[in-house]
C-alpha positions in Angstrom: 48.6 44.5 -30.0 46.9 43.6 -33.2 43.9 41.2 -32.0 42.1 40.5 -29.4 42.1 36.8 -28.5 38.8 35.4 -26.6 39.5 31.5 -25.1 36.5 31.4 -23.2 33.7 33.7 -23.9 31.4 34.5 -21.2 29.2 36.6 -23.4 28.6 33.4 -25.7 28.1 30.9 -22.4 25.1 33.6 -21.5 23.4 34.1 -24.7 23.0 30.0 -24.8 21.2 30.6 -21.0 18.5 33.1 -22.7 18.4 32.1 -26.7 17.1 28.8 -27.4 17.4 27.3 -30.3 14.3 29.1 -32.6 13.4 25.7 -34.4 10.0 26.3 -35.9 10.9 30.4 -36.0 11.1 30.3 -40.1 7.5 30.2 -39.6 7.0 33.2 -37.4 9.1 36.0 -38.5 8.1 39.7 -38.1 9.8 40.2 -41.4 9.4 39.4 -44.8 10.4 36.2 -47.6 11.6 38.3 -50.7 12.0 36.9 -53.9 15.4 39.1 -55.7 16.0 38.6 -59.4 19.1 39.5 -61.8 21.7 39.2 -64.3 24.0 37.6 -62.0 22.0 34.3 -61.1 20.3 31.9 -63.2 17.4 31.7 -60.6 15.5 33.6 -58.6 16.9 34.0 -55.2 14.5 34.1 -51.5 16.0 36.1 -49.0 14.8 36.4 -45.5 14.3 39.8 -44.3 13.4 40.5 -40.9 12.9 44.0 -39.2 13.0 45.2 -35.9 9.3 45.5 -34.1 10.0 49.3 -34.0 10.8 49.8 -37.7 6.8 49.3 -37.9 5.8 51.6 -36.1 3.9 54.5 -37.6 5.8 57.9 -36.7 9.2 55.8 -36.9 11.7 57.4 -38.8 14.7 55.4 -38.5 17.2 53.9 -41.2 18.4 51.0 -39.4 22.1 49.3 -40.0 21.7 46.1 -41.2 23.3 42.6 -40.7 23.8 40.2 -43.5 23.7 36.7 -41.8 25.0 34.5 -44.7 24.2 30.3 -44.5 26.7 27.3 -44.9 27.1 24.6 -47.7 23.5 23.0 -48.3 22.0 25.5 -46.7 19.3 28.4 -48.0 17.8 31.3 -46.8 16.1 29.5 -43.5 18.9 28.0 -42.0 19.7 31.2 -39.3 16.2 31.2 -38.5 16.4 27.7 -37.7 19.6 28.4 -35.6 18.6 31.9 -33.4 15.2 33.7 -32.8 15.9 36.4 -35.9 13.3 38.8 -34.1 14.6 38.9 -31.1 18.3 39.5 -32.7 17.0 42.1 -34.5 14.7 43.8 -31.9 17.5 43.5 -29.3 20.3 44.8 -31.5 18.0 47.9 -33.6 19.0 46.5 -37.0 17.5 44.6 -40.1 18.6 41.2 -40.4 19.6 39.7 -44.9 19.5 36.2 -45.1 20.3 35.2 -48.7 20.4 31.6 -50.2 24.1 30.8 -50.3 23.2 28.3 -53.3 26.8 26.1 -52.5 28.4 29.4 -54.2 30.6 30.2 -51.5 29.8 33.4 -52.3 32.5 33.8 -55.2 31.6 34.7 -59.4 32.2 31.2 -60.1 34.7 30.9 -63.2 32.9 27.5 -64.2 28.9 28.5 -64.3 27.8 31.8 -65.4 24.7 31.1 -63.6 26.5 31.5 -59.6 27.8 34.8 -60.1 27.3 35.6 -55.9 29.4 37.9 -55.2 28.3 40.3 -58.2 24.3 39.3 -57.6 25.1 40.5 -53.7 27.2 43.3 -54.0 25.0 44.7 -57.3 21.4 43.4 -57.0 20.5 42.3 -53.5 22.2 45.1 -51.3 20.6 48.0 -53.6 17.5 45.9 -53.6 17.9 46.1 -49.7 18.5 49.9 -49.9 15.6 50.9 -52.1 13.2 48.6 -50.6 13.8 49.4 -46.5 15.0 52.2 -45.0 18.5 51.2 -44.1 22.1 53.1 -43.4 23.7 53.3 -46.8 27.1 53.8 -45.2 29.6 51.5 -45.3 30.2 51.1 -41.5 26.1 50.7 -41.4 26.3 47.2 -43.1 27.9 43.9 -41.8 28.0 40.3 -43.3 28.5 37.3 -41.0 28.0 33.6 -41.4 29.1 30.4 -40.2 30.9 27.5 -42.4 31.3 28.5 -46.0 28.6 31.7 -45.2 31.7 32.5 -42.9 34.4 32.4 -45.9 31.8 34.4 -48.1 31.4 36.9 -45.3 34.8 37.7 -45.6 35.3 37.5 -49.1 32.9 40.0 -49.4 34.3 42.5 -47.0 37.5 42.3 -47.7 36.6 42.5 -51.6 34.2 45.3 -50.8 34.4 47.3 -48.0 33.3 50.4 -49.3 30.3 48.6 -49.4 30.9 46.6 -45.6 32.5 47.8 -43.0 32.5 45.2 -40.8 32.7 41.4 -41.4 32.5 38.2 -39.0 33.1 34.5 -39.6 31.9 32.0 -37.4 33.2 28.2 -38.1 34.4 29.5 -41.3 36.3 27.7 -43.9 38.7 30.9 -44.2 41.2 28.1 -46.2 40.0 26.3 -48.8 43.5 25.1 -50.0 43.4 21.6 -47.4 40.2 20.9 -49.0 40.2 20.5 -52.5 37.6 17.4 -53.1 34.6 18.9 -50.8 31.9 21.1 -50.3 30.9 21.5 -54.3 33.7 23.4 -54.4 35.4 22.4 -58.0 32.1 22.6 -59.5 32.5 26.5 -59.2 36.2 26.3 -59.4 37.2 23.6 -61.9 39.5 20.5 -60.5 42.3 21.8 -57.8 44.9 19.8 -59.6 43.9 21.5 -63.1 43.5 25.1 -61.5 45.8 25.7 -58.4 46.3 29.5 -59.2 42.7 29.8 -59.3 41.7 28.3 -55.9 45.2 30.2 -54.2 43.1 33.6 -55.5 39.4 32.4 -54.7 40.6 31.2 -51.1 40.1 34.3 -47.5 44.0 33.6 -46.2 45.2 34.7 -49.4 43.8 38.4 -49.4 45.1 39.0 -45.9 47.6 40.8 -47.9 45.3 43.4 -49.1 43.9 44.6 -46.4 45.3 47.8 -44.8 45.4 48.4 -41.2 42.0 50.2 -40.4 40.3 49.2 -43.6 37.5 46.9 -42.0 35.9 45.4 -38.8 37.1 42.0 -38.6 35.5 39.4 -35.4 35.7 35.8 -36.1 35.8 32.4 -34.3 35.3 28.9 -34.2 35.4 25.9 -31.7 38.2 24.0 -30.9 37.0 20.7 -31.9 36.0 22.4 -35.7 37.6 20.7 -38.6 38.2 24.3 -39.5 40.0 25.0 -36.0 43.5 24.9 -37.6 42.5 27.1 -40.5 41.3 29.8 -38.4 44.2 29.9 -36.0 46.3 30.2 -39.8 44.2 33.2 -40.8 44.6 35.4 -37.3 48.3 34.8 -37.4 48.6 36.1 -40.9 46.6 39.0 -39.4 48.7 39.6 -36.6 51.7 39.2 -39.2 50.4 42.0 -41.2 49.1 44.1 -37.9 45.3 43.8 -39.0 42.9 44.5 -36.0 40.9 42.2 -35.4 39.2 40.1 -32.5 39.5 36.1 -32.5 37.6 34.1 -30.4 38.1 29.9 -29.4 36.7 28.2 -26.7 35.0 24.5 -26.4 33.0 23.4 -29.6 32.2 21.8 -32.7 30.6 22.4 -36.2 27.8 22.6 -35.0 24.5 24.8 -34.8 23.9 24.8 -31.1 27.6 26.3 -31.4 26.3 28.9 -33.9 23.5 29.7 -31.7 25.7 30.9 -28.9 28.7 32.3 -31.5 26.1 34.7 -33.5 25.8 37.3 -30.5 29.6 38.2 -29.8 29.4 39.6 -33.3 26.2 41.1 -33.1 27.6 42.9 -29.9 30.9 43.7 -31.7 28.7 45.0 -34.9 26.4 46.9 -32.4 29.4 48.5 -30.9 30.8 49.9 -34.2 26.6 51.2 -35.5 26.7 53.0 -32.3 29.6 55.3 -33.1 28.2 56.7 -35.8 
């Protein structure tokens, strides 16, 4: 068996019990804003770094693994601390916690500004930024990306497209097609007009590298609520990983687009990231 299918998950119905949402936590954060520059953006990006309470510790030592928590559409480098108490998901699972500014990019080299190149700004500037600024695992398996609506798609995109640089990759609510949804989400300003570019969105769109992957390549959880827009999507993409015999776990249950769904969907990944860091 090639997945592991979740209806009902416990573990999310008992993180909502002791995880509140963290509303006014932007402001409190044991870690640090960031400003990262580069080629690959036409702006500076901020970039929400948070450590555990340990890493600050004087005689501590330890490169932590770190978890990229990418934002949806309209979103910026806030929205998960708006969502989940980032200390406490960092303290609780012993790693540093990335929140970029998604910037509506979903997280592609747009082919229509030259300005939203994301995918080369996070692969080339932000993680080695990461790396040389906090001690971190530089392995592959000691970095994942997660993130909910079009942060889920980019998570993914990423991982897939680079997992010598992550090995493991979540999506929670993610729009892991973008084929059904040509007219939203800012999406043919970075892609040019569906009608006008078809080949172009069938290459930029998560379903359509399924075929690339090999078996064992990378760490795959996702999920998403049964009253999502995105529900039929997501039940697309984990059959066409089941058709090609990719690992991976899937998990449904009750729920919409929402973030008191994300606040209760972030730590089944987190435990499944947490997992794979401990086995190294």
């Amino acid at each position: 068996m090639n997945s592991i299918r979740i209806f009902l998950c416990a573990v999310m119905l008992c993180a909502a019990a002791v995880s509140p949402l963290a509303s006014s936590a932007a402001d409190k954060l044991q870690g640090d804003t960031v400003t990262v520059t580069g080629k690959y953006l036409s702006e500076p990006m901020k970039v929400t770094v948070v450590t555990p309470s340990s890493y600050l510790q004087p005689q501590d030592t330890t490169r932590y693994p770190v978890a990229y928590l990418l934002n949806g559409h309209g979103g910026n480098y806030k929205n998960w601390s708006t969502i989940v108490d980032l200390d406490k998901l960092a303290d609780d699972y012993g790693c540093i916690v990335v929140c970029p500014s998604g910037m509506n990019s979903w997280y592609w080299d747009s082919p229509e500004k030259p300005g939203l190149q994301m995918e080369s700004f996070i692969t080339k500037e932000l993680v080695p930024y990461i790396d040389s600024n906090y001690r971190t695992r530089t392995d592959s398996l000691g970095r994942a990306v997660t993130g909910f609506s079009m942060g889920g798609h980019g998570a993914l995109w990423l991982a897939i497209r680079h997992s010598d640089i992550f090995g493991s990759a979540g999506s929670t609510s993610g729009g892991v097609n973008i084929i059904p949804f040509p007219e939203r989400w800012n999406m043919a300003a970075s892609l040019g007009k569906y009608e006008d570019n078809k080949e172009r969105w069938e290459a930029h769109t998560v379903k359509n590298l399924v075929d690339s992957i090999a078996p064992g390549q990378i760490n795959i959880i996702f999920d998403c609520g049964t009253e999502d827009f995105f529900y039929d999507v997501n039940c697309d993409f984990d059959k066409a990983l089941n058709d090609r015999k990719i690992h991976h776990v899937y998990i449904t249950g009750p729920g919409a687009h929402t973030g008191q769904y994300w606040s209760k969907s972030i730590f089944p990944h987190m435990e499944f990231f947490r997992k794979i860091w401990n086995k190294e």
